[in-house]
């Protein structure tokens, strides 16, 4: 959990957590992990932490609790052109959390965020960077178009910080 | 009224299974629990691999029981090659194993079982109506994951356990922190017992054969011999005399039986067989939950998991104390005393008895492997339960019958996707 600094005093020092999701063994599913690698190679402000979240399930709820701002990077099917990326916040989308989902092997990002929301533990600011995957087969390499988008997303995040 | 009651893909279990009940004019005729997962081929993956890779490969059989598979796999390899792990290794393994039992049981009782009693479909609506319950579950789950991470390198799919020992060693301050948190979490554990003791557990009794490891000196999770409540002990290497796997048409997971039509493994079997070795606080919890051997209501398997949550927290405190007293040292893994061999490992993972059996050749490569997962061993027992229960509930509305049967399946905490292992279709008879 992060330090919950009093936001009035540290308006510009919002504690920010950047989480990359996905499995790099599954091609473009791993865009979040690649973004984390790139971010870790750059110099970041002290109020920013970067973590490879992998596929955390409900562990995400404890992970994001207490941060002022959380930035999530993941492969997301948005019906856009393959490899393209988009920035959005939760108000702009509907999180498809299933009631009675099948298995704890499967509580995805949406279910975990829905749980955090129901518990009133969501950080004040959540920003998604979704990259439309091209191929997610086992042992696929990341597609060059998706890889390019990862770099654009990383640059965009660095400017926004 | 329809002559068929079906639950397609039972929810809040791991993997995919269907419940099918055939009725005839409102009277129960037949039922089955279909397992519709594809085989996983892990045993085939092991053949030809160096023995040192086995625990890392088999840990991927399950994202919930990753530590259980890793420890069982290491035991099989160590028994095959005559490796004697140190006291420190044995205690570190016990601690990380407790972490996983806690994690799995907390997930099951709070996130998969509790919603049935609150009349909701998942934990998400529960988070709004019973916020403190869900927060407690998440807090306990976090501690369980942290125990695994401190000891074996990460929350799931341990990386620090190797044949004969560890490659990473928990620091004293990390162990002291875990100890403090185990003490502090007792109030949440007590609240858990209180909550589950207040729930209206379905009433249904059917005595069966209860099978688990047993060990006179501890509540057996990672060491002992195989015991059946019908009387009889088996050394680990004789596991096939007990499991007797066989195929049925409607399940891609094999069934097992011993002397009866079926037997049961899991928390309830352990509690029935090893009640005396439970920590006194866990015995008090069992009493509060109304569990005194012989417990014959399979729905209470989930209640027995609550008792094991208490036991594992208390045992973790004792194991940490012992490790701190020993002083965890960086040590080389114990060495094999021979180059090849045949070995069996058996552990009590959250859902019951797990068996790994490997044959290792002179070149250090695995030539044969067999893994028998607890859920397999429970499939036949679930069906016998269903056959016994159905005539008692056949006049209920179909939705109520569906719920009763789903809750029964859930009580076993089945990990269906893991239960499907190598199949020999030549055995199949019409």
XYZ file of C-alpha atoms in Angstrom:
591
model
C 0.000 0.000 0.000
C 1.240 3.478 -0.782
C 1.511 6.467 1.439
C -1.773 8.331 1.332
C -0.305 11.794 1.243
C -2.707 14.592 2.009
C -3.687 15.638 -1.431
C -4.085 19.390 -0.752
C -0.452 19.775 0.260
C 0.995 17.459 -2.364
C -1.263 18.261 -5.296
C 1.563 17.668 -7.750
C 2.995 14.723 -5.814
C 0.140 12.331 -6.289
C 1.350 8.841 -5.489
C 1.012 7.055 -8.794
C 1.119 3.342 -9.456
C 1.587 2.057 -12.991
C 0.584 -1.564 -13.509
C 1.238 -3.604 -16.632
C -0.895 -6.726 -17.100
C -0.736 -9.843 -19.194
C 1.308 -12.879 -20.056
C 4.238 -12.307 -22.438
C 4.120 -16.014 -23.396
C 0.853 -15.216 -25.168
C 2.009 -12.729 -27.792
C 0.244 -9.374 -27.574
C -1.424 -10.356 -24.296
C 1.916 -9.355 -22.772
C 1.862 -5.696 -23.903
C 1.535 -4.575 -20.260
C 4.656 -6.527 -19.262
C 6.624 -5.027 -22.175
C 5.474 -1.527 -21.179
C 6.718 -2.155 -17.630
C 10.137 -3.212 -18.962
C 10.361 -0.020 -21.037
C 9.222 2.227 -18.183
C 11.744 0.657 -15.817
C 14.510 1.547 -18.243
C 13.559 5.264 -18.105
C 14.005 7.709 -15.262
C 10.775 8.204 -13.362
C 9.631 10.762 -10.762
C 9.920 9.562 -7.145
C 6.138 9.567 -6.643
C 5.723 6.952 -9.380
C 6.061 3.190 -8.946
C 5.903 0.668 -11.784
C 4.960 -2.989 -11.328
C 4.450 -5.988 -13.554
C 1.075 -7.149 -12.223
C 0.946 -10.305 -14.356
C -2.479 -11.882 -13.895
C -3.263 -10.982 -10.272
C -6.964 -11.907 -9.939
C -8.520 -10.458 -6.799
C -5.024 -9.674 -5.496
C -5.421 -6.496 -7.572
C -7.823 -5.061 -4.985
C -5.093 -4.908 -2.298
C -2.529 -3.843 -4.895
C -4.324 -0.627 -5.920
C -5.697 0.284 -2.498
C -4.376 3.558 -1.112
C -2.798 5.035 -4.259
C -3.959 8.442 -5.516
C -3.681 7.541 -9.164
C -3.397 4.166 -10.868
C -2.474 3.717 -14.505
C -3.307 0.336 -16.020
C -1.768 -0.968 -19.222
C -3.243 -4.078 -20.814
C -4.275 -5.727 -24.051
C -7.953 -4.847 -24.378
C -10.402 -5.833 -27.092
C -12.085 -2.561 -27.955
C -13.159 -3.292 -31.512
C -10.551 -0.877 -32.857
C -7.955 -1.453 -35.526
C -5.480 -4.195 -34.567
C -2.438 -2.893 -32.718
C -3.892 0.568 -32.076
C -4.103 2.027 -28.583
C -6.488 4.202 -26.647
C -6.447 6.101 -23.344
C -9.652 6.134 -21.336
C -11.019 6.254 -17.801
C -13.650 3.990 -16.195
C -16.449 6.523 -16.818
C -15.977 6.127 -20.544
C -16.517 2.368 -20.621
C -18.692 -0.264 -19.049
C -16.672 -2.809 -17.089
C -18.119 -6.168 -17.990
C -18.029 -7.876 -14.600
C -20.015 -11.086 -14.675
C -22.195 -11.960 -11.713
C -21.486 -15.617 -10.935
C -18.309 -15.887 -12.994
C -17.066 -19.381 -13.571
C -13.845 -19.747 -11.695
C -11.167 -18.135 -9.604
C -8.809 -18.991 -12.424
C -10.631 -16.315 -14.351
C -11.435 -13.205 -12.321
C -10.131 -10.737 -14.838
C -9.340 -7.070 -14.538
C -13.003 -6.053 -14.843
C -14.162 -8.345 -12.020
C -11.355 -7.240 -9.728
C -12.061 -3.561 -10.381
C -15.774 -4.170 -9.825
C -14.927 -5.746 -6.473
C -12.695 -2.800 -5.537
C -15.486 -0.433 -6.555
C -18.101 -2.305 -4.491
C -15.727 -2.092 -1.511
C -15.201 1.607 -2.134
C -11.453 1.049 -2.466
C -10.916 2.422 -5.966
C -8.251 5.122 -6.228
C -9.534 8.602 -7.090
C -8.071 8.488 -10.540
C -7.837 5.451 -12.782
C -6.487 5.656 -16.293
C -6.482 2.772 -18.762
C -4.173 2.391 -21.690
C -5.645 -0.330 -23.853
C -3.809 -1.836 -26.786
C -5.905 -3.786 -29.270
C -4.182 -7.204 -29.525
C -3.398 -8.793 -32.876
C -2.245 -12.296 -31.908
C -2.415 -13.918 -28.471
C -1.457 -17.515 -29.300
C 0.946 -19.357 -27.013
C 4.628 -18.600 -27.764
C 3.735 -15.836 -30.240
C 6.162 -12.923 -30.223
C 4.685 -9.489 -29.723
C 3.442 -8.124 -33.058
C 5.595 -5.196 -34.364
C 2.520 -2.947 -34.673
C 1.527 -3.678 -31.066
C 5.143 -3.224 -29.980
C 5.152 0.198 -31.626
C 1.979 1.086 -29.742
C 3.610 0.035 -26.460
C 6.373 2.550 -27.114
C 3.842 5.286 -27.942
C 1.871 4.502 -24.781
C 5.047 4.649 -22.662
C 5.995 8.032 -24.148
C 2.465 9.317 -23.627
C 2.511 8.226 -19.964
C 5.922 9.838 -19.369
C 4.604 13.138 -20.767
C 1.454 12.900 -18.690
C 3.408 12.313 -15.465
C -42.563 -30.805 -15.834
C -39.344 -31.555 -17.679
C -37.787 -34.987 -17.213
C -34.284 -33.610 -17.168
C -32.607 -31.252 -14.716
C -29.357 -29.823 -15.952
C -26.697 -27.501 -14.641
C -24.463 -26.617 -17.559
C -21.000 -25.582 -16.308
C -21.430 -25.440 -12.538
C -20.349 -21.970 -11.445
C -17.906 -21.015 -8.683
C -15.779 -24.145 -9.106
C -12.464 -24.434 -10.954
C -13.008 -25.723 -14.484
C -16.030 -27.091 -16.299
C -18.478 -29.754 -15.167
C -22.182 -30.424 -15.811
C -24.790 -31.931 -13.500
C -27.395 -34.042 -15.320
C -30.424 -35.526 -13.530
C -32.940 -37.757 -15.336
C -36.472 -37.738 -13.872
C -39.493 -39.875 -14.693
C -42.867 -38.319 -13.820
C -41.405 -36.412 -10.900
C -39.439 -39.418 -9.645
C -35.659 -39.538 -9.640
C -34.264 -41.996 -12.184
C -30.550 -41.336 -12.685
C -27.894 -38.656 -12.444
C -24.285 -38.008 -13.352
C -21.560 -35.407 -12.961
C -20.040 -34.850 -16.386
C -16.448 -33.644 -16.637
C -15.989 -31.927 -19.966
C -12.415 -30.639 -19.750
C -9.777 -31.752 -22.223
C -6.742 -33.746 -21.007
C -3.746 -31.658 -19.939
C -0.863 -34.016 -20.911
C 1.424 -32.893 -18.067
C 2.715 -36.437 -17.544
C 3.704 -36.571 -21.204
C 5.446 -33.193 -20.858
C 7.564 -34.594 -18.024
C 8.910 -37.539 -20.003
C 12.370 -36.793 -21.305
C 12.830 -33.710 -19.081
C 15.645 -33.398 -16.491
C 14.342 -34.174 -12.973
C 15.239 -30.682 -11.772
C 12.537 -29.197 -14.011
C 9.707 -31.426 -12.782
C 8.552 -29.285 -9.858
C 8.483 -26.148 -11.999
C 6.565 -27.854 -14.813
C 4.012 -29.564 -12.555
C 3.479 -26.455 -10.464
C 1.718 -25.118 -13.587
C -0.927 -27.850 -13.343
C -2.757 -25.505 -11.002
C -2.725 -21.781 -10.219
C -4.263 -22.465 -6.796
C -2.280 -25.545 -5.703
C 1.030 -24.573 -7.320
C 2.995 -25.018 -4.077
C 1.243 -28.321 -3.377
C 2.244 -29.696 -6.760
C 5.798 -28.387 -6.375
C 6.301 -29.935 -2.909
C 4.732 -33.264 -3.957
C 6.866 -33.306 -7.097
C 10.046 -32.612 -5.105
C 9.158 -35.428 -2.705
C 8.672 -37.873 -5.592
C 12.053 -36.901 -7.067
C 13.791 -36.986 -3.685
C 12.323 -40.426 -2.888
C 13.453 -41.660 -6.302
C 17.025 -40.406 -5.882
C 17.478 -40.903 -2.130
C 17.693 -37.203 -1.232
C 17.283 -36.336 2.462
C 16.278 -32.670 2.879
C 17.496 -30.828 5.987
C 15.324 -29.897 8.951
C 15.395 -26.273 7.762
C 14.120 -27.302 4.317
C 11.338 -29.399 5.807
C 10.159 -26.533 8.020
C 10.345 -23.932 5.257
C 8.274 -26.231 3.047
C 5.723 -26.703 5.821
C 5.392 -22.949 6.184
C 4.885 -22.190 2.500
C 2.499 -25.158 2.273
C 0.424 -23.637 5.109
C 0.344 -20.371 3.146
C -1.189 -22.133 0.179
C -3.730 -24.139 2.211
C -4.804 -20.847 3.817
C -5.030 -19.019 0.497
C -7.074 -21.737 -1.169
C -9.434 -22.349 1.764
C -10.050 -18.611 2.279
C -10.878 -18.202 -1.406
C -13.166 -21.196 -1.328
C -15.160 -20.533 1.818
C -15.510 -16.787 1.347
C -15.670 -16.322 -2.405
C -17.182 -19.571 -3.673
C -19.284 -20.974 -0.805
C -20.471 -17.927 1.164
C -22.435 -16.352 -1.743
C -24.804 -19.383 -1.692
C -25.776 -18.633 1.893
C -26.304 -14.933 1.221
C -28.405 -15.649 -1.879
C -26.112 -13.852 -4.322
C -24.284 -15.040 -7.422
C -20.769 -13.936 -6.535
C -18.685 -12.036 -4.045
C -19.182 -8.709 -5.837
C -22.747 -8.016 -4.604
C -21.594 -9.307 -1.202
C -18.983 -6.543 -1.132
C -21.787 -3.967 -1.004
C -24.025 -5.723 1.528
C -21.337 -7.301 3.753
C -18.299 -5.107 3.202
C -16.491 -6.147 6.385
C -16.757 -9.836 5.456
C -15.130 -9.316 2.067
C -12.445 -7.008 3.469
C -11.616 -9.662 6.052
C -11.331 -12.317 3.340
C -8.998 -10.121 1.278
C -6.840 -9.305 4.308
C -6.479 -12.995 5.198
C -5.780 -13.875 1.585
C -3.046 -11.235 1.425
C -1.271 -12.718 4.458
C -1.460 -16.216 2.933
C 0.084 -15.005 -0.309
C 2.797 -13.126 1.576
C 3.753 -16.295 3.503
C 4.327 -18.065 0.166
C 6.201 -15.090 -1.275
C 8.560 -14.744 1.700
C 9.428 -18.450 1.796
C 9.353 -19.550 -1.819
C 9.921 -16.391 -3.795
C 6.477 -15.440 -4.986
C 2.790 -15.797 -4.284
C 2.088 -18.582 -6.748
C 4.291 -20.924 -8.804
C 7.169 -20.985 -6.301
C 10.618 -20.328 -7.743
C 12.845 -20.829 -4.704
C 12.181 -24.522 -4.044
C 14.521 -27.020 -5.616
C 15.347 -30.719 -5.284
C 16.912 -31.090 -1.811
C 16.409 -27.533 -0.608
C 15.913 -23.855 -1.356
C 17.646 -21.292 -3.551
C 16.404 -18.297 -1.544
C 16.203 -17.998 2.222
C 13.632 -16.070 4.242
C 15.217 -13.349 6.393
C 14.591 -13.330 10.180
C 12.857 -9.936 10.026
C 10.517 -11.221 7.280
C 9.625 -14.251 9.385
C 9.108 -12.065 12.461
C 6.787 -9.819 10.447
C 4.763 -12.833 9.264
C 4.577 -14.123 12.829
C 3.245 -10.800 14.077
C 0.636 -10.736 11.310
C -0.423 -14.339 12.087
C -1.002 -13.316 15.720
C -2.866 -10.200 14.679
C -5.079 -12.074 12.203
C -6.406 -14.387 14.938
C -9.306 -11.973 15.471
C -10.243 -12.293 11.790
C -9.901 -16.071 12.017
C -12.193 -16.104 15.069
C -14.712 -13.950 13.186
C -14.492 -16.406 10.286
C -15.334 -19.326 12.588
C -18.205 -17.347 14.085
C -19.606 -16.468 10.643
C -19.469 -20.008 9.262
C -20.796 -21.496 12.511
C -23.893 -19.329 12.062
C -24.696 -20.533 8.526
C -27.546 -22.976 7.876
C -25.527 -25.868 6.384
C -27.669 -28.251 4.323
C -28.570 -31.399 6.206
C -27.538 -34.608 4.492
C -25.715 -37.582 5.940
C -23.936 -40.296 3.991
C -21.041 -42.155 5.476
C -18.276 -42.986 3.042
C -14.645 -44.087 3.149
C -12.394 -41.177 4.151
C -8.842 -41.253 2.796
C -5.913 -39.026 3.747
C -2.318 -39.019 4.853
C -1.794 -39.594 8.541
C 1.130 -38.933 10.818
C 1.147 -39.555 14.580
C 3.371 -36.526 15.238
C 1.484 -33.842 13.263
C -1.710 -33.008 11.389
C -0.533 -34.484 8.114
C -0.153 -32.211 5.109
C 3.341 -32.989 3.816
C 4.381 -36.260 5.444
C 2.963 -39.545 6.633
C 1.413 -42.683 5.214
C -1.917 -43.217 3.474
C -4.817 -44.039 5.780
C -8.394 -45.068 5.117
C -11.177 -44.712 7.685
C -12.295 -48.242 6.776
C -9.118 -49.463 8.461
C -5.775 -49.939 6.805
C -2.589 -48.071 6.042
C -0.562 -48.000 2.869
C 3.015 -46.878 2.365
C 3.147 -44.116 -0.275
C 4.599 -46.416 -2.937
C 1.471 -48.622 -2.761
C -0.931 -45.791 -3.662
C -2.353 -47.696 -6.640
C -3.778 -50.338 -4.291
C -5.976 -47.547 -2.997
C -6.711 -45.387 -6.037
C -7.640 -48.085 -8.620
C -8.390 -45.497 -11.306
C -10.985 -46.357 -13.930
C -12.757 -44.666 -16.803
C -16.410 -43.796 -17.147
C -18.058 -42.616 -20.351
C -19.305 -39.232 -19.126
C -16.092 -37.909 -17.561
C -12.736 -36.991 -19.024
C -11.410 -37.216 -15.430
C -10.823 -40.754 -14.184
C -12.780 -42.072 -11.213
C -11.228 -43.961 -8.291
C -12.488 -46.477 -5.741
C -11.051 -48.592 -2.965
C -13.278 -51.166 -1.281
C -16.581 -49.318 -1.683
C -18.034 -47.638 -4.781
C -16.173 -44.444 -3.909
C -14.073 -42.669 -1.292
C -13.638 -39.051 -0.233
C -10.497 -36.954 0.108
C -10.097 -33.359 1.318
C -10.501 -31.318 4.478
C -13.355 -33.407 5.861
C -11.456 -36.674 5.301
C -8.402 -35.170 7.034
C -10.469 -33.903 9.942
C -12.155 -37.287 10.341
C -8.879 -39.209 10.183
C -6.559 -36.833 12.018
C -8.759 -34.904 14.451
C -6.451 -35.635 17.380
C -3.491 -33.895 15.714
C -5.391 -30.607 15.171
C -4.117 -27.588 17.111
C -6.235 -27.002 20.274
C -7.571 -23.732 18.822
C -8.616 -25.615 15.683
C -10.338 -28.258 17.832
C -12.248 -25.461 19.579
C -13.240 -24.133 16.152
C -14.404 -27.623 15.134
C -16.566 -27.732 18.224
C -18.048 -24.303 17.460
C -18.823 -25.523 13.936
C -20.380 -28.735 15.257
C -17.726 -31.025 13.764
C -16.843 -34.088 15.773
C -15.623 -37.205 13.987
C -17.120 -39.052 12.346
C -18.614 -36.195 10.294
C -20.640 -37.707 7.447
C -22.281 -34.623 5.879
C -20.257 -33.811 2.741
C -21.565 -30.211 2.711
C -19.458 -29.729 5.852
C -16.224 -30.171 3.893
C -16.254 -26.370 3.649
C -16.690 -26.104 7.429
C -13.722 -28.462 7.855
C -11.736 -26.040 5.682
C -12.544 -23.288 8.185
C -11.123 -25.521 10.952
C -7.967 -25.982 8.856
C -7.659 -22.207 8.428
C -7.403 -21.965 12.222
C -4.945 -24.869 12.349
C -2.680 -23.485 9.622
C -2.430 -20.039 11.235
C -1.493 -21.604 14.583
C 0.875 -24.099 12.979
C 2.527 -21.287 11.000
C 3.252 -19.429 14.234
C 4.875 -22.569 15.678
C 6.837 -23.306 12.504
C 8.122 -19.713 12.367
C 9.158 -19.933 16.025
C 11.083 -23.088 15.249
C 12.738 -21.541 12.192
C 13.743 -18.446 14.165
C 15.197 -20.701 16.836
C 17.096 -22.715 14.220
C 18.225 -19.494 12.552
C 17.575 -19.800 8.800
C 20.939 -20.265 7.091
C 21.953 -20.217 3.482
C 22.618 -23.873 2.769
C 23.311 -26.044 -0.258
C 20.497 -28.390 -1.337
C 20.862 -32.005 -0.091
C 22.476 -34.182 -2.769
C 21.049 -37.307 -4.448
C 22.554 -40.569 -3.209
C 21.903 -42.358 -6.534
C 21.493 -41.341 -10.169
C 18.259 -43.105 -11.030
C 15.223 -44.550 -9.361
C 11.504 -44.677 -8.878
C 9.761 -42.472 -6.316
C 6.343 -41.474 -5.050
C 5.432 -38.195 -3.352
C 2.115 -37.705 -1.569
C 0.851 -34.501 0.056
C -2.476 -33.255 1.363
C -3.149 -30.241 -0.837
C -6.226 -28.077 -0.133
C -8.634 -30.432 -1.972
C -7.148 -33.689 -0.683
C -4.496 -36.277 -1.363
C -2.191 -35.484 -4.295
C 0.126 -38.136 -5.719
C 3.153 -37.725 -7.998
C 5.087 -40.797 -9.144
C 8.237 -40.517 -11.277
C 10.758 -42.889 -12.776
C 14.163 -41.306 -13.425
C 16.800 -42.869 -15.703
C 20.614 -42.948 -15.291
C 20.879 -39.844 -17.507
C 18.769 -37.856 -15.022
C 15.812 -37.679 -17.407
C 12.287 -38.620 -16.352
C 11.139 -41.747 -18.198
C 7.686 -42.090 -16.701
C 5.302 -39.965 -14.642
C 1.891 -40.295 -13.054
C -0.018 -37.535 -11.236
C -3.305 -38.256 -9.445
C -5.152 -35.150 -8.349
C -7.648 -35.005 -5.431
C -10.643 -33.930 -7.512
C -10.366 -37.146 -9.566
C -10.600 -39.152 -6.403
C -13.741 -37.282 -5.334
C -15.678 -37.550 -8.616
C -17.183 -40.984 -7.898
C -18.031 -39.926 -4.345
C -19.838 -36.807 -5.562
C -21.954 -39.007 -7.840
C -22.803 -41.496 -5.083
C -23.793 -38.524 -2.898
C -26.019 -37.209 -5.680
C -27.683 -40.621 -6.099
C -28.337 -40.816 -2.351
C -29.536 -37.221 -2.042
C -31.855 -37.074 -5.061
C -34.667 -39.378 -3.796
C -34.839 -37.183 -0.664
C -35.254 -33.945 -2.610
C -37.001 -35.115 -5.810
C -40.273 -33.361 -4.953
C -38.629 -29.952 -4.589
C -38.942 -27.351 -7.372
C -36.276 -27.927 -10.009
C -34.470 -24.671 -9.186
C -34.093 -25.806 -5.566
C -32.822 -29.227 -6.685
C -30.294 -27.485 -8.925
C -29.070 -25.317 -6.044
C -28.797 -28.293 -3.640
C -26.729 -30.252 -6.187
C -24.559 -27.282 -7.127
C -23.841 -26.600 -3.464
C -22.942 -30.271 -3.003
C -20.451 -30.142 -5.869
C -19.042 -26.834 -4.588
C -18.592 -28.300 -1.094
C -15.928 -30.594 -2.544
C -14.113 -27.515 -3.867
C -13.421 -29.369 -7.115
C -10.545 -28.303 -9.309
C -11.935 -29.854 -12.434
C -9.454 -28.544 -14.953
C -6.627 -30.144 -12.955
C -8.401 -33.478 -12.602
C -8.040 -34.487 -16.220
C -4.783 -36.328 -16.742
C -3.403 -38.956 -19.053
C -6.149 -41.127 -20.462
C -6.040 -44.623 -21.842
C -9.159 -44.930 -23.971
C -8.526 -48.609 -24.709
C -9.851 -49.329 -21.219
C -13.279 -48.030 -22.135
C -15.936 -50.722 -22.222
C -19.465 -50.334 -23.498
